[in-house]
CSV table of C-alpha atoms and ligand atoms in Angstrom, one decimal:
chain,number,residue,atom,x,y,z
A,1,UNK,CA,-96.8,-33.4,27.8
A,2,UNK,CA,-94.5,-34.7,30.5
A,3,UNK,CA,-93.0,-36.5,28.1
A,4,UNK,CA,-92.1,-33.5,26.2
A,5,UNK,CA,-91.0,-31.1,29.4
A,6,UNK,CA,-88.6,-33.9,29.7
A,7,UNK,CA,-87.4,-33.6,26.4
A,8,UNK,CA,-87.2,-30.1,26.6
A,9,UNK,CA,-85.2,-30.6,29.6
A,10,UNK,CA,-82.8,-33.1,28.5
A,11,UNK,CA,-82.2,-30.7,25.5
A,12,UNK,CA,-81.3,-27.8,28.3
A,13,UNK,CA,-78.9,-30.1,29.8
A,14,UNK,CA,-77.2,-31.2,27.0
A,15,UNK,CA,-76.0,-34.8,27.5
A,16,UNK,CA,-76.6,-34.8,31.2
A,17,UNK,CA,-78.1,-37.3,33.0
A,18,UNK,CA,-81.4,-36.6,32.1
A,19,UNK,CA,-81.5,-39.1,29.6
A,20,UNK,CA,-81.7,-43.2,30.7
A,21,UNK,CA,-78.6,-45.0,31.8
A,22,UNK,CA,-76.4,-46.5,28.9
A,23,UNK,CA,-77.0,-50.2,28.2
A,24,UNK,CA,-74.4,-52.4,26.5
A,25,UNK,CA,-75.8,-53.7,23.3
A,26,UNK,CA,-77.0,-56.7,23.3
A,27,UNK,CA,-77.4,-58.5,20.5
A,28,UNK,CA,-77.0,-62.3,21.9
A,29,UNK,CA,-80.2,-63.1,21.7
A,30,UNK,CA,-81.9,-61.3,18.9
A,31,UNK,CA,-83.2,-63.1,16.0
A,32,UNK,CA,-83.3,-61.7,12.6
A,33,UNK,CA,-86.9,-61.3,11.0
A,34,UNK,CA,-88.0,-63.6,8.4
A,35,UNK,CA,-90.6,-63.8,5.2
A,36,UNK,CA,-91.4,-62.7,2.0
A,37,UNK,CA,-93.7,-60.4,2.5
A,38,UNK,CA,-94.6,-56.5,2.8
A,39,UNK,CA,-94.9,-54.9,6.2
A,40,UNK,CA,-92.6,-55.5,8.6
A,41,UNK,CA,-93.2,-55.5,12.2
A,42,UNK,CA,-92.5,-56.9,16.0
A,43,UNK,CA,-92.3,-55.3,19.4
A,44,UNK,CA,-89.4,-53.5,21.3
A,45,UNK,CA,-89.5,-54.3,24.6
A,46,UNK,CA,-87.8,-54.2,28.0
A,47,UNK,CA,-85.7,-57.3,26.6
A,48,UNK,CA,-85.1,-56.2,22.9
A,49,UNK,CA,-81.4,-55.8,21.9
A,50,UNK,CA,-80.1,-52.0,22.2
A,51,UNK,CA,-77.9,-49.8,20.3
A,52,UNK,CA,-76.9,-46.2,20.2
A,53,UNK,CA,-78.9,-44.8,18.1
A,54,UNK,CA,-77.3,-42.2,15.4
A,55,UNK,CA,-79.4,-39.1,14.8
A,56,UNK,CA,-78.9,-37.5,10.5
A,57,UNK,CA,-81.3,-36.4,7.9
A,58,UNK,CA,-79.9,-36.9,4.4
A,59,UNK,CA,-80.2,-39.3,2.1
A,60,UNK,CA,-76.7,-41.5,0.5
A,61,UNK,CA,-77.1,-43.6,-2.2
A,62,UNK,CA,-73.5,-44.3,-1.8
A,63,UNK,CA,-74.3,-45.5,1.6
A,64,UNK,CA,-72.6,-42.7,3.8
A,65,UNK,CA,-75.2,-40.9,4.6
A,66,UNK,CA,-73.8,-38.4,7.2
A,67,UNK,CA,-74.8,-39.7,10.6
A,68,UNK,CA,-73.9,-37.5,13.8
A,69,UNK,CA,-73.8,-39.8,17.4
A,70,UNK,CA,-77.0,-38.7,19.6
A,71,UNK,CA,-77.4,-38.3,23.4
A,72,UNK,CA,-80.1,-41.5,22.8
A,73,UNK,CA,-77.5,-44.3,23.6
A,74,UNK,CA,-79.3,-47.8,24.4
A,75,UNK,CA,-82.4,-47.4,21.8
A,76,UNK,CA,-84.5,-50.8,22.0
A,77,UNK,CA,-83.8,-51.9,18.5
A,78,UNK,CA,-84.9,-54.4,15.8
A,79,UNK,CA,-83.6,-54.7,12.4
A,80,UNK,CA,-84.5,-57.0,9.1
A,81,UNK,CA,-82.3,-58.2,6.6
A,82,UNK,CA,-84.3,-56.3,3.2
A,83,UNK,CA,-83.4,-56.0,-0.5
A,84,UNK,CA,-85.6,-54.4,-3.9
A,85,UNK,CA,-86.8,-56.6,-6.2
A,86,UNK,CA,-86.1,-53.5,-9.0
A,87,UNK,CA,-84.5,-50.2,-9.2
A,88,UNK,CA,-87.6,-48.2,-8.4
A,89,UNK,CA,-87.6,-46.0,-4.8
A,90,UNK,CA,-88.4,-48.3,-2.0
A,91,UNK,CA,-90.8,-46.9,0.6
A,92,UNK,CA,-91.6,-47.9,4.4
A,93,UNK,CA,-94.0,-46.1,6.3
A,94,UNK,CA,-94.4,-46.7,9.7
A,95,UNK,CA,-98.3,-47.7,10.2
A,96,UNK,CA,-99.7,-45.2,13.3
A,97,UNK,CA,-102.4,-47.9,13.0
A,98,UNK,CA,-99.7,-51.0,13.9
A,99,UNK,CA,-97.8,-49.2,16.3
A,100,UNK,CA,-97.7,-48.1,19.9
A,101,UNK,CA,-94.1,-46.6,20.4
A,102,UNK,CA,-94.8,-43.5,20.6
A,103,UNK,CA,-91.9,-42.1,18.6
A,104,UNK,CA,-90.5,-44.1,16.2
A,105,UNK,CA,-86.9,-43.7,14.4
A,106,UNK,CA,-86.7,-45.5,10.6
A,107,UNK,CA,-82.7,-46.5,9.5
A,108,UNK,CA,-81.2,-48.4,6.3
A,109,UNK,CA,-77.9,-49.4,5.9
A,110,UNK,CA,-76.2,-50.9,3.6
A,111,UNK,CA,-74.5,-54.2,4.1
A,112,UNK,CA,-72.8,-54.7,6.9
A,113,UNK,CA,-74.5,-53.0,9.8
A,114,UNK,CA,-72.5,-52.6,13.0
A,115,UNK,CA,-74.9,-52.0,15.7
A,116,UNK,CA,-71.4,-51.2,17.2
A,117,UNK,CA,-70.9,-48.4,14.4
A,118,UNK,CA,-74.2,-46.8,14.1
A,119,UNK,CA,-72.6,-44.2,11.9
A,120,UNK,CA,-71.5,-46.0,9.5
A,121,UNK,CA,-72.6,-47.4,6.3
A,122,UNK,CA,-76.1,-45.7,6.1
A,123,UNK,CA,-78.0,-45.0,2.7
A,124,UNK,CA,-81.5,-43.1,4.8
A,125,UNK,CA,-82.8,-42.2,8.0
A,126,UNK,CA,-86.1,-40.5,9.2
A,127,UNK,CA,-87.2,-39.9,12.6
A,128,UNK,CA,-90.8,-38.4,11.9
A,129,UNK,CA,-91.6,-38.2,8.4
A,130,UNK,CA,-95.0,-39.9,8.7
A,131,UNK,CA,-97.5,-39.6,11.1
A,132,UNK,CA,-97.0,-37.5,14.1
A,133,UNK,CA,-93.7,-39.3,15.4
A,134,UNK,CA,-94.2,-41.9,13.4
A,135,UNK,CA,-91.2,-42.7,10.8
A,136,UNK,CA,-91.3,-42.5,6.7
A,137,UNK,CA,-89.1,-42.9,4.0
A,138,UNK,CA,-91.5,-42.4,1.2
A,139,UNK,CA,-91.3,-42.6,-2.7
A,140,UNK,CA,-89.9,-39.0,-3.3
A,141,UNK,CA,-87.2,-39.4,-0.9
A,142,UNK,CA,-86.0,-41.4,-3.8
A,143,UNK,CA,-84.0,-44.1,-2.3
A,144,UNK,CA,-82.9,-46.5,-4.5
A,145,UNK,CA,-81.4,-50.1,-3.6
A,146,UNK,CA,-79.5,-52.0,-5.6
A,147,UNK,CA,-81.4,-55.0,-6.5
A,148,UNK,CA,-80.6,-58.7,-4.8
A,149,UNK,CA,-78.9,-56.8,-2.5
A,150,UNK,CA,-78.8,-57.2,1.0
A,151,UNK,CA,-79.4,-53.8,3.3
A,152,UNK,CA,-80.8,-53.5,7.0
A,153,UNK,CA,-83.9,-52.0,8.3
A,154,UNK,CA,-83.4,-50.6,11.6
A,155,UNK,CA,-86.4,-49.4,13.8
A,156,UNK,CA,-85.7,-48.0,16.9
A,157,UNK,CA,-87.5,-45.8,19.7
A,158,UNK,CA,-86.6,-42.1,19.4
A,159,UNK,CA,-86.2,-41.7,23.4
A,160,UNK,CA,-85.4,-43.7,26.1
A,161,UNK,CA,-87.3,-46.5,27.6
A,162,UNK,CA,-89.9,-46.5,24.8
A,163,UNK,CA,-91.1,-49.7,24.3
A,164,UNK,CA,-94.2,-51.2,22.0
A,165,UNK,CA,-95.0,-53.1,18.8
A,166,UNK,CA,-94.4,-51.5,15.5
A,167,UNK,CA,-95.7,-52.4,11.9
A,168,UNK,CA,-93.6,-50.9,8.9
A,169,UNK,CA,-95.7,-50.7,5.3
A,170,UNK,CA,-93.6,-51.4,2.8
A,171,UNK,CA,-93.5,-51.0,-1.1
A,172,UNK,CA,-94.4,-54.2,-2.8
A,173,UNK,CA,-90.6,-53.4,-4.0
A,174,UNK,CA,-89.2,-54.5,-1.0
A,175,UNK,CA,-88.8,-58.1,0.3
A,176,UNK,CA,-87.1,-59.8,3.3
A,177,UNK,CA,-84.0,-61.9,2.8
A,178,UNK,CA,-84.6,-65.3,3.8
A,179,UNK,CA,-84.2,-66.3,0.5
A,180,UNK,CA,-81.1,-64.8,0.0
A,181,UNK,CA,-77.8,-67.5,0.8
A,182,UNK,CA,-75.8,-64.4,2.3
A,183,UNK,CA,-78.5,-64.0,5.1
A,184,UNK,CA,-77.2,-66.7,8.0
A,185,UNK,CA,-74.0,-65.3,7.0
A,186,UNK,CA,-74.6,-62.0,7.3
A,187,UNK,CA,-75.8,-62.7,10.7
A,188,UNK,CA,-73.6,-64.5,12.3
A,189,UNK,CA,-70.9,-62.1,12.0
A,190,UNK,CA,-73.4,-59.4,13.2
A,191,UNK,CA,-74.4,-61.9,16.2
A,192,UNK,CA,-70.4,-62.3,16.5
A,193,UNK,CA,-69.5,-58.8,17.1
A,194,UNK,CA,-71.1,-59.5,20.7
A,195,UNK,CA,-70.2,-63.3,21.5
B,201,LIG,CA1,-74.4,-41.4,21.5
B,202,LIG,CA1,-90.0,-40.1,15.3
């Protein structure tokens, strides 16, 4: 409840200061997730890389899927490198079960995502179309992605100072990129952005 007064509050005051202090993203020390496999997960902590976190509701297969900024700068972030193994709908639900942030916010982008540029360059986003807060893009959301090709996951807290482990079901569709040559590629010029 105090959690939600507070929301209510910030929402009063606009962008004031009710929200937490802006972090610089820091991306220095992340490392990208790895492994063929279907559910994704980790923890955002007090010592995850941050970004400021975009805030949008519909769905771009063309990968600009209109993205406003949001008053939640510095979201604890993680993100995997994921592509389809076919040209069915891809689907990641956030798994209450797995997780203990207690709101959870689900992105994909296309290649390249900018944690600099959170605006740009997205195909989906949900904030809580699976359980309670929890974060789904399902089946009949209907997003597509191109096969072999590489697009970012991004989980991130809804609010401020949210912190917690995660686990993201995924379809059986949907595989991580280690496999993929472009991936240590990809990364470094994401890690590069903030050397
Ligand atoms: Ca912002
Ligand atoms: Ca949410």
């Amino acid at each position: 409840m105090r959690y939600w007064c507070s929301v209510i509050l910030a929402v009063m005051l606009g962008t004031s200061a009710a929200w937490a202090v802006e972090k610089i993203p820091d991306l220095q020390d992340a490392m990208p997730q790895t492994g063929f496999r279907s559910v994704l997960q980790g923890a955002l902590t007090a010592s995850s890389p941050t970004y400021d976190r975009a805030f949008g509701d519909e769905i771009s297969l063309n990968c600009d899927a209109p993205l406003t900024d949001s008053v939640n700068d510095g979201m604890y972030v993680e993100f995997f490198c994921i592509k389809s193994t076919d040209s069915n709908p891809v689907e990641l639900v956030v798994d209450a079960a797995g997780t203990d942030i207690i709101d959870t916010v689900l992105t994909i982008y296309c290649q390249n995502f900018d944690p600099s540029d959170p605006l740009g360059n997205a195909i989906a986003y949900d904030d809580d179309g699976g359980e309670g807060t929890m974060s789904a893009i399902t089946y009949d959301d209907g997003v597509i992605l191109t096969p072999e090709t590489v697009y970012w996951v991004v989980l991130s807290t809804y609010g401020a100072s949210m912190t917690g482990t995660f686990l993201i079901q995924t379809s059986e569709n949907l595989v991580t990129c280690d496999s993929v040559p472009t991936t240590s590629t990809t990364w470094g010029a994401l890690k590069s952005t903030y050397r």
